[in-house]
Coordinates of C-alpha atoms in Angstrom, one line a residue:
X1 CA -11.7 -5.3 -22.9
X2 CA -12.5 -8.6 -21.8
X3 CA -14.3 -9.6 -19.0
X4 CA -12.3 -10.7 -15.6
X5 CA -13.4 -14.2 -14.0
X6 CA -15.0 -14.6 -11.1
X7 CA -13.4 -14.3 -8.1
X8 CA -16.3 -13.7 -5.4
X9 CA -16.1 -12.8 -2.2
X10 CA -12.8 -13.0 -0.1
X11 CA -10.4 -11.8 2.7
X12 CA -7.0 -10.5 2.9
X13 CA -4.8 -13.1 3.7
X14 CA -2.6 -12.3 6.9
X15 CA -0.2 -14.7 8.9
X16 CA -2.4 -13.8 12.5
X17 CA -5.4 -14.7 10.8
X18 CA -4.6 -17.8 8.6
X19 CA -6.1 -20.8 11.0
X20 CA -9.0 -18.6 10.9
X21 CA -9.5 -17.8 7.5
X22 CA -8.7 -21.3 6.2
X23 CA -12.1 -22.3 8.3
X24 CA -14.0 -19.3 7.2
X25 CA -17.4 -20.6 5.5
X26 CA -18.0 -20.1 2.0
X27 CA -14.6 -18.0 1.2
X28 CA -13.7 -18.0 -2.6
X29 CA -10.3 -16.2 -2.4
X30 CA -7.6 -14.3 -0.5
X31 CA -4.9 -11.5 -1.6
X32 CA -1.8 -11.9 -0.1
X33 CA 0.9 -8.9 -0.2
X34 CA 3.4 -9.9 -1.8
X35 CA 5.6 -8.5 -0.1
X36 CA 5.1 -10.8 2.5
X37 CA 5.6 -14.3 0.4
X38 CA 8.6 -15.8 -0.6
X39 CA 8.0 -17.7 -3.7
X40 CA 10.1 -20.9 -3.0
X41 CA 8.5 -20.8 0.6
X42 CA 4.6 -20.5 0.8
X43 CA 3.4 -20.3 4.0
X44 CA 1.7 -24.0 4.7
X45 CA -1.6 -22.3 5.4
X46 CA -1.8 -20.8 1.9
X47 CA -0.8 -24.1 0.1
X48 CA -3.8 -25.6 1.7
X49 CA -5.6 -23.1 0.4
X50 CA -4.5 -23.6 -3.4
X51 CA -4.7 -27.0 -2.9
X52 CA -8.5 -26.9 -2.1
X53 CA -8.5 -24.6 -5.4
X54 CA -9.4 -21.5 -3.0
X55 CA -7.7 -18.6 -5.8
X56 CA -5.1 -16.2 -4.4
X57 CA -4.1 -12.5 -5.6
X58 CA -1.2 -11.2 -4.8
X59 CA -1.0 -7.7 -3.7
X60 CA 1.7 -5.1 -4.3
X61 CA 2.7 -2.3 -2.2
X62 CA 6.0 -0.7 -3.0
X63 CA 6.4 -0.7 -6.7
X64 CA 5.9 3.1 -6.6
X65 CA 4.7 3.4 -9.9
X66 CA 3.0 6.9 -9.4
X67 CA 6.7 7.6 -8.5
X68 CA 9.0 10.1 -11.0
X69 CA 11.6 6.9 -11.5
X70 CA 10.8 4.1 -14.0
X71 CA 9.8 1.2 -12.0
X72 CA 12.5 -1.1 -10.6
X73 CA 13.2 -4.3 -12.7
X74 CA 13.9 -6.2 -9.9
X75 CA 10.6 -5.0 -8.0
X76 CA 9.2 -6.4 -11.3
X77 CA 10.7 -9.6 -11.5
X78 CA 9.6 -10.2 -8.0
X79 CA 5.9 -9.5 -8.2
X80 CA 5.5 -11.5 -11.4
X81 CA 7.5 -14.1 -9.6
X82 CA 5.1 -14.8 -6.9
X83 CA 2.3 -14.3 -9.2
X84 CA 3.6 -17.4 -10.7
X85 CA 4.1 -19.3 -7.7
X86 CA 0.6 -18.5 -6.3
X87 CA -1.6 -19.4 -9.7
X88 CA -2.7 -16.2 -9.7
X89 CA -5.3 -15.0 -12.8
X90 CA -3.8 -11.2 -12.2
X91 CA -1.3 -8.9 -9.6
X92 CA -2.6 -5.5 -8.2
X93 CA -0.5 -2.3 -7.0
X94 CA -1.0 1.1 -6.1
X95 CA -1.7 5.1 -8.2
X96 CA 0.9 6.2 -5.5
X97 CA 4.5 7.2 -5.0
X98 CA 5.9 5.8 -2.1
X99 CA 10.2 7.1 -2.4
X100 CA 12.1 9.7 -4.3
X101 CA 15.7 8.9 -5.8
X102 CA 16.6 12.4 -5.3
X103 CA 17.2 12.9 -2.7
X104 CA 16.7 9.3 -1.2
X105 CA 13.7 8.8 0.8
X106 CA 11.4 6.6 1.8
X107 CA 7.8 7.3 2.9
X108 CA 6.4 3.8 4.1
X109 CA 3.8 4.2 3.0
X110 CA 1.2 4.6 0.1
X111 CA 1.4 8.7 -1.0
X112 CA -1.0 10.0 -3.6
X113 CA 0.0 11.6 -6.6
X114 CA -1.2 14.7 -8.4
X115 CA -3.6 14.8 -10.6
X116 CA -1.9 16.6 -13.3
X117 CA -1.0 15.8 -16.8
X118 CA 2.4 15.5 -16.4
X119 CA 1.9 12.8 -13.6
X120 CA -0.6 10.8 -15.1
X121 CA 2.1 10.6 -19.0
X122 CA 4.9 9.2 -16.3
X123 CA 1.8 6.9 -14.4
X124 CA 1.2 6.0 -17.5
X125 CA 4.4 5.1 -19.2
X126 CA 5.2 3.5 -15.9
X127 CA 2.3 1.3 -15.9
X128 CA 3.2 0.1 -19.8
X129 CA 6.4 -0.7 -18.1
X130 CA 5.3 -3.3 -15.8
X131 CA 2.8 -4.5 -17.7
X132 CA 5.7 -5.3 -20.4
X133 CA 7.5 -7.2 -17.4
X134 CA 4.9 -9.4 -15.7
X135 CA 3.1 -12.7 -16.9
X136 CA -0.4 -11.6 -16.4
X137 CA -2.7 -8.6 -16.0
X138 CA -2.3 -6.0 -13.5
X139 CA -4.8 -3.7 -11.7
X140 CA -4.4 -0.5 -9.9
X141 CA -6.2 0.6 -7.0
X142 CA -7.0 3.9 -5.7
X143 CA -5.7 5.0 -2.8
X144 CA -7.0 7.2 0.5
X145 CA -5.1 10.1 1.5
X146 CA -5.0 12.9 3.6
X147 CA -4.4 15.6 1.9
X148 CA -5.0 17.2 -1.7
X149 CA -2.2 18.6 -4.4
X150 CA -2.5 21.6 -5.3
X151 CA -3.2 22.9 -8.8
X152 CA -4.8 19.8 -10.1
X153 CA -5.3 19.7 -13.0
X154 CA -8.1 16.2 -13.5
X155 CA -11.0 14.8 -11.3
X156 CA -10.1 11.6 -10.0
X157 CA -12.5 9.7 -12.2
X158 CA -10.8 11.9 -14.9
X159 CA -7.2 10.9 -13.9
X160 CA -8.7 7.1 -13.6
X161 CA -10.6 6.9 -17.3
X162 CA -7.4 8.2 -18.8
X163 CA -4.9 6.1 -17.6
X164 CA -7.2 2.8 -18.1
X165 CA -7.7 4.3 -22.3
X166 CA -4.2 4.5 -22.5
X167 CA -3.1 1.6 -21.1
X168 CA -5.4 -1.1 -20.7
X169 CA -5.4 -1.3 -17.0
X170 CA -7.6 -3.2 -14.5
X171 CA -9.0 -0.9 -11.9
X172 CA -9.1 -2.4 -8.5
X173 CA -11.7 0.1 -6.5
X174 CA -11.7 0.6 -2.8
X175 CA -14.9 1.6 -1.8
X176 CA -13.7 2.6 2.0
X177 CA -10.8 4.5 0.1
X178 CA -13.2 6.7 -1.6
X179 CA -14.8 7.0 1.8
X180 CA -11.6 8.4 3.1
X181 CA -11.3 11.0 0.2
X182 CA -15.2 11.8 0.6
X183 CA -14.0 13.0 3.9
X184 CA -10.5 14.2 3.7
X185 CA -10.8 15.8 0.5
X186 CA -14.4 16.1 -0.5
X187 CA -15.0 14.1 -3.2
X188 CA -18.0 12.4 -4.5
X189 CA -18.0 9.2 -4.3
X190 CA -21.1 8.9 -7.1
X191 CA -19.2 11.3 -9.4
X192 CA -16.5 8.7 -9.6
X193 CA -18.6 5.5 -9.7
X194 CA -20.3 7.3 -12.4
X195 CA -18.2 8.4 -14.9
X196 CA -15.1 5.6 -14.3
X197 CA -15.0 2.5 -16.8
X198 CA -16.0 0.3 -15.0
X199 CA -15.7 -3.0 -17.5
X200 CA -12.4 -2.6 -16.4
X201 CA -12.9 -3.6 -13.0
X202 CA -11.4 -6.5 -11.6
X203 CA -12.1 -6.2 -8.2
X204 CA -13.4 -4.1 -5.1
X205 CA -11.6 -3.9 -1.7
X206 CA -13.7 -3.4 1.5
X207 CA -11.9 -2.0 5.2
X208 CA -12.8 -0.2 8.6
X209 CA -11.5 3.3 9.4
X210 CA -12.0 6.0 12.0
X211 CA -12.6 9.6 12.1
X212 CA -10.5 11.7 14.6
X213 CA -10.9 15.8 14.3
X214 CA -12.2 15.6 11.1
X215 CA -9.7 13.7 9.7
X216 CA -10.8 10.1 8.2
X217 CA -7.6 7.3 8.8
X218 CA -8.0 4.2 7.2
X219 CA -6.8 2.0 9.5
X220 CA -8.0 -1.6 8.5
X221 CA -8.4 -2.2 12.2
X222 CA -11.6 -1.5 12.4
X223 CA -14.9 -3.5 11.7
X224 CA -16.5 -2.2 7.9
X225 CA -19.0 0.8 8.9
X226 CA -22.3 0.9 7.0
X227 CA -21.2 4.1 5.5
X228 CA -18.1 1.6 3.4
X229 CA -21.2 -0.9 2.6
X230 CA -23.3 1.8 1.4
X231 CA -20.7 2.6 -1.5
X232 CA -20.6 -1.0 -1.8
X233 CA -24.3 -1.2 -2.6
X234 CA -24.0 1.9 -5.1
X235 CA -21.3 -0.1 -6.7
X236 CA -23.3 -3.0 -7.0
X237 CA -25.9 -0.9 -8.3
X238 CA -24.1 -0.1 -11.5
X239 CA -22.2 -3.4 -12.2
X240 CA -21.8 -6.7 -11.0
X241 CA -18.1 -7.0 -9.3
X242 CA -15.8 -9.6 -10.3
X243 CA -14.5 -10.2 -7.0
X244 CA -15.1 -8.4 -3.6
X245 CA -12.7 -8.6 -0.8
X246 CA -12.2 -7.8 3.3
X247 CA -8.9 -6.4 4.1
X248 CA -8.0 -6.4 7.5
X249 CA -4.4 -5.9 8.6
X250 CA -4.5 -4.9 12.3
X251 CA -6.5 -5.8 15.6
X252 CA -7.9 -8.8 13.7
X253 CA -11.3 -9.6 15.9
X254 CA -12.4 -13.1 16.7
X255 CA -13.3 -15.5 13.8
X256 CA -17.0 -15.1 14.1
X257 CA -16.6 -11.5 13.5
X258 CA -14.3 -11.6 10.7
X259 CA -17.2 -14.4 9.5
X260 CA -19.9 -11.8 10.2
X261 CA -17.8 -9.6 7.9
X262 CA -18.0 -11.3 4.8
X263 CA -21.4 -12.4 5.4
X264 CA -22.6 -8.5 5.2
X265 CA -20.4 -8.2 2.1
X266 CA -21.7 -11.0 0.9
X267 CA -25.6 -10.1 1.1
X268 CA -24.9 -6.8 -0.5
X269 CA -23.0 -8.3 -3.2
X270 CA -25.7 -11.0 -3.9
X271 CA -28.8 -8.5 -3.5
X272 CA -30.0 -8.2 -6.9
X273 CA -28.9 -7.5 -10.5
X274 CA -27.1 -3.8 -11.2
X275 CA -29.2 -1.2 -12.3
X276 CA -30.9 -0.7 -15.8
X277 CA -28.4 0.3 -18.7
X278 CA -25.3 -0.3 -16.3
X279 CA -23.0 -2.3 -17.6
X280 CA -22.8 -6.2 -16.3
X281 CA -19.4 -7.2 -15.9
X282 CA -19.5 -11.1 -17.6
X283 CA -18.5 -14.2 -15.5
X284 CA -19.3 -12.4 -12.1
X285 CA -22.8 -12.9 -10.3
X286 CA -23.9 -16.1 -8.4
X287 CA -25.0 -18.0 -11.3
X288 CA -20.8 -17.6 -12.2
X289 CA -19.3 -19.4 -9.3
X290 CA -16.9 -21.1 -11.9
X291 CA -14.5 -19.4 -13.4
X292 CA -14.6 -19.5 -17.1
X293 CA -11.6 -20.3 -19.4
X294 CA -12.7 -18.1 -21.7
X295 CA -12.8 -14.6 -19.5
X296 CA -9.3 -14.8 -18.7
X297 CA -7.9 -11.4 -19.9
X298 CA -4.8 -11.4 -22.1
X299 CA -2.8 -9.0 -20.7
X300 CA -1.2 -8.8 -24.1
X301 CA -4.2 -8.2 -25.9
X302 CA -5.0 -5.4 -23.4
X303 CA -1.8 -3.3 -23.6
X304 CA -2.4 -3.2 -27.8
X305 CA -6.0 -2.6 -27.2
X306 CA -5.0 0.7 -25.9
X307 CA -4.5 3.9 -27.0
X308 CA -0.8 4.4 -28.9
X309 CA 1.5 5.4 -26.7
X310 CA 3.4 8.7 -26.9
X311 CA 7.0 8.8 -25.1
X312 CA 7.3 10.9 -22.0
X313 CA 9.7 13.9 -21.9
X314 CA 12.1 13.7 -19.5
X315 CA 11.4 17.2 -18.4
X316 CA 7.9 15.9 -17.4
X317 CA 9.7 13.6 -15.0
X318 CA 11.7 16.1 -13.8
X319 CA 8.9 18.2 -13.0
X320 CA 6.8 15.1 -11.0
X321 CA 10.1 14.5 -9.2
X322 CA 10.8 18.0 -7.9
X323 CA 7.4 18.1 -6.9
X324 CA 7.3 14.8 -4.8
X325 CA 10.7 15.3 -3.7
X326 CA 9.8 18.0 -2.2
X327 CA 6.8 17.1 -0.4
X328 CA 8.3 13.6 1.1
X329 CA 11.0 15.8 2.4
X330 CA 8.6 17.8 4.3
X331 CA 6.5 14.8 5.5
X332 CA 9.8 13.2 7.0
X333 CA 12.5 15.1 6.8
X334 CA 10.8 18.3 8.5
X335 CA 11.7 20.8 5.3
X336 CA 9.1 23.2 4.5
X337 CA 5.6 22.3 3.7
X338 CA 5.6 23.4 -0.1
X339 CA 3.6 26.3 -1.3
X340 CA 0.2 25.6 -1.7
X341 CA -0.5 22.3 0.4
X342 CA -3.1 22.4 3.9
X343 CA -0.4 22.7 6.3
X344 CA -2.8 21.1 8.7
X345 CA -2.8 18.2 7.3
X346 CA 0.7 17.5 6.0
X347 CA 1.6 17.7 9.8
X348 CA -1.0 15.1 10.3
X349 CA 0.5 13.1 7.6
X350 CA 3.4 13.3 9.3
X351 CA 2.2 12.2 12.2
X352 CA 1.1 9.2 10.6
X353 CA 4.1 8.2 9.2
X354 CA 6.5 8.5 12.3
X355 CA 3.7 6.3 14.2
X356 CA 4.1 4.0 11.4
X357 CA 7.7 3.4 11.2
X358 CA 7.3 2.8 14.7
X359 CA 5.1 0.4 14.9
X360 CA 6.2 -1.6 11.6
X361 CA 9.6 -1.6 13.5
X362 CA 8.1 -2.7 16.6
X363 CA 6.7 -5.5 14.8
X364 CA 9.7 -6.8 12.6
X365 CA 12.1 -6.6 15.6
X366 CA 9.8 -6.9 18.9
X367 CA 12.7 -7.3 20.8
X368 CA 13.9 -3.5 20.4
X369 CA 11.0 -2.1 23.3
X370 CA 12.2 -5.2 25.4
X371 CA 15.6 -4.6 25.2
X372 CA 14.6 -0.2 26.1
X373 CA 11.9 -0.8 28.9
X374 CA 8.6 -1.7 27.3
X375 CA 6.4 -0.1 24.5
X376 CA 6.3 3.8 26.1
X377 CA 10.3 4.1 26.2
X378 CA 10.7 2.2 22.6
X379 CA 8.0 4.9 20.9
X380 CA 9.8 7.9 23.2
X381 CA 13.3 6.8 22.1
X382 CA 11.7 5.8 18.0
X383 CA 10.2 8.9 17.5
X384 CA 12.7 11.2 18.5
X385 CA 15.1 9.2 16.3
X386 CA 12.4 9.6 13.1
X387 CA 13.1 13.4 13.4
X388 CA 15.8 13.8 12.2
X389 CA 16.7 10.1 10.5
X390 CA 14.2 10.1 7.6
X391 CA 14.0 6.2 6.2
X392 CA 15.8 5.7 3.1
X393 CA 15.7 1.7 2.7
X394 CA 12.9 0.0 4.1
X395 CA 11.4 -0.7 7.7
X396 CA 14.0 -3.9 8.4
X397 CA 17.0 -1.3 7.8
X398 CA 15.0 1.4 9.8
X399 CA 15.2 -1.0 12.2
X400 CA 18.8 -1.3 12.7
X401 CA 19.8 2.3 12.3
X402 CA 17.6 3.1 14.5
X403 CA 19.6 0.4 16.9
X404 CA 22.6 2.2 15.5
X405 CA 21.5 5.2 16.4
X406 CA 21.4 4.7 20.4
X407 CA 24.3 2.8 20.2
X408 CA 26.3 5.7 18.8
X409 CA 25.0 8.2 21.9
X410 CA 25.5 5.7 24.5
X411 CA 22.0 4.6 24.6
X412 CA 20.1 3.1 26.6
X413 CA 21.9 4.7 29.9
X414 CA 21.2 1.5 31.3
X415 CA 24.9 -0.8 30.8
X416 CA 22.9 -4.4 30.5
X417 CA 20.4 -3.2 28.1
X418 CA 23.2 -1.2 25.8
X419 CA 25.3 -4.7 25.7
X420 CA 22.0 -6.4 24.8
X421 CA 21.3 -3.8 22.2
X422 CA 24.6 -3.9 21.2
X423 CA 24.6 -7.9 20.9
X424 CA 21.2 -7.8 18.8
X425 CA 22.5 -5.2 16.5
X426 CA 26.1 -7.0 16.0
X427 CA 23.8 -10.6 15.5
X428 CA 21.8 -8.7 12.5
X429 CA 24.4 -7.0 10.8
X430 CA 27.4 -8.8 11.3
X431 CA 29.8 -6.3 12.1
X432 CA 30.6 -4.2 14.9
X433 CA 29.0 -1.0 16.4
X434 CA 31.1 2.3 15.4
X435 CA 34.4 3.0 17.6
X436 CA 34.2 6.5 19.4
X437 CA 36.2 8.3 16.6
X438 CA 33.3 7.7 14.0
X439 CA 30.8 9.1 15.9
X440 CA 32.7 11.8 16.7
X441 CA 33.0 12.2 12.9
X442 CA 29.4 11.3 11.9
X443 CA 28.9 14.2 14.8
X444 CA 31.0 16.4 13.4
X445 CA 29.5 15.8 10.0
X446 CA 26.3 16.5 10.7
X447 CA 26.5 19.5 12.0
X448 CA 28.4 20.8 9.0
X449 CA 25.8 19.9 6.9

């Protein structure tokens, strides 16, 4: 496998924080997500960035590919869009699952899969699937979760060697991730560091968390704890990163404490050469501030380097499907926790995910607690509507059946703020809300089923 460039040390781009991090001192690169970029439409502040020839990844987080479904062309087609647009040496995504097709739901968020051998042929085939589709190399990250499948059947360093021999993958390693799972599921986090391949690491993400009864949430709104830079420093110990990076998506803190940020990364990163017989990743390490021409993978090159691939049986997918089907449904549709999962913690998880959807909502249409009274009364009204109206299509059309939702029980009581509900919904969706007799039939049809 050959030997990623050098990236260094960077920050996850984010629109609150872009003055700041254009004036942050010494930055090599940013990750966007690219979710958030419109290729034909770069945000001005990142252009600057490019044109100072500051690198910038692009960051995936709803390909699914842990998912039971093939990937989604289109999903393709866009991420290798915007790595085209942005210059970028490589894209990264998730080992999760994040919707099921049958029946159609949407979690919001980055779900892990199990570590079995059925899931990791589909991960597998999945990944060989978007490799095929984009126009450079791809690397997966691993994720934090709260909760552990049952009947596993691989480690996680296991499940992470195999799919990187079969496929070619990059690993992208979040050290506060296996934090999170040191704590929520007890792993080791040496175990891993130890026995992954790591020349196939293309770079390390860094975040803040919090613990609350036991429970570790990884909340990228808090500052790094030394407990994130300690597996840092074991990283380091064992190879030299390509690239390490600060993600920070939430309660950004002032400049000089985003700056302080890197700075700690930075001195860990540069605090001497990995231990002996570890491997050395080439084109990374201070002397390596340039990228090299030649270290550029060939994602091409990659995908036939790996093992030959064997086709999946469709009754493997079935099996991954039924399985994840069945747990999003209990996370947010309130069907019963499936045999063999903490109970504990999947109501935790679902915890998690209502607060979520409310506050993504809150934040793409800021005017819905206006319009019901102020933050309190929007999360009341939200979370009661997550209940029973699981998400099947994203956080911007959450948004408006949620809207729907009120409109179609006469909500809010108040008469001004249900005609400027009703106004904002008609404005977004062009159409009007539902006459009497359709609720009355959407009533009646939900009780039936």
């Amino acid at each position: 496998m050959k030997p990623m460039a050098h990236l260094g040390v960077g920050i996850g781009w984010r629109p609150e924080i872009a003055d700041a991090v254009e004036r942050l001192p010494g930055l090599d690169w940013v990750e966007v997500v690219a979710e958030n970029v419109c290729p034909g439409h770069l945000p001005e502040s990142l252009l600057r960035l490019r044109e100072r020839g500051t690198r910038v990844v692009p960051h995936g987080v709803s390909l699914g590919l842990g998912g039971a479904d093939r990937p989604d062309p289109a999903k393709l087609a866009a991420l290798g869009e915007r790595a085209v647009a942005l210059g970028a040496p490589l894209v990264t995504e998730h080992i999760a699952f994040v919707r099921t097709s049958s029946p159609v739901l949407e979690a919001g968020h980055l779900l892990p899969v199990p570590r079995t051998r059925d899931a990791l042929d589909v991960l597998c085939e999945n990944v060989r699937i978007a490799q095929d589709s984009l126009p450079v190399p791809l690397a997966l990250e691993n994720i934090a979760a709260l909760f552990s499948w049952p009947g596993e059947e691989l480690t996680e360093a296991q499940f992470l060697t195999e799919l990187v021999e079969r496929t070619g993958v990059r690993l992208l390693i979040d050290v506060a991730n296996l934090h999170t799972n040191r704590v929520n599921r007890g792993e080791d986090p040496a175990a891993v560091l130890d026995a992954i391949p790591l020349e196939a690491l293309a770079y390390v993400h860094v975040a803040g968390g919090i613990e609350r009864d036991g429970v570790w949430h990884d909340t990228h709104a808090h500052p790094v704890p030394p407990v994130v830079l300690d597996l840092l420093a074991a990283l380091r110990s064992r190879v030299d990163p390509p690239g390490v990076l600060l993600e920070r998506d939430d309660d950004f803190p002032a400049e000089a404490e985003l700056a302080g940020e890197l700075a700690a990364i930075r001195a860990v990163v540069t605090a001497g050469p990995p231990a002996p017989g570890r491997p050395a990743v080439a084109g990374s390490g201070p002397a390596a501030a340039e990228p090299r021409p030649d270290a550029e993978p060939d994602p091409a090159a990659e995908r036939d380097a790996a093992a030959e691939p064997l086709p999946v049986e469709e009754s493997a997918r079935t099996r991954v499907a039924l399985g994840q089907a069945a747990l999003l449904s209990a996370l947010v549709a309130g069907t019963p926790v499936p045999e063999g999962f903490d109970r504990r913690r999947i109501r935790v998880q679902a915890r998690a995910l209502a607060a979520k959807r409310a506050d993504v909502v809150a934040r793409l249409a800021p005017e819905l607690p206006e319009i019901l009274g102020g933050p309190d009364p929007y999360r009341e009204a939200f979370l009661s509507y997550a209940k029973g109206r699981p998400m099947t299509a994203g956080y911007r059309r959450d948004a408006l059946d949620f809207a729907e939702d009120l409109l179609i029980r006469d909500l809010p009581a108040d008469p001004v703020a249900r005609r400027r509900l009703t106004a904002w919904w008609r404005d977004r969706t062009g159409a009007r809300p539902p006459r009497r007799i359709v609720r009355w039939a959407r009533a009646l049809a939900g009780r039936a089923a």
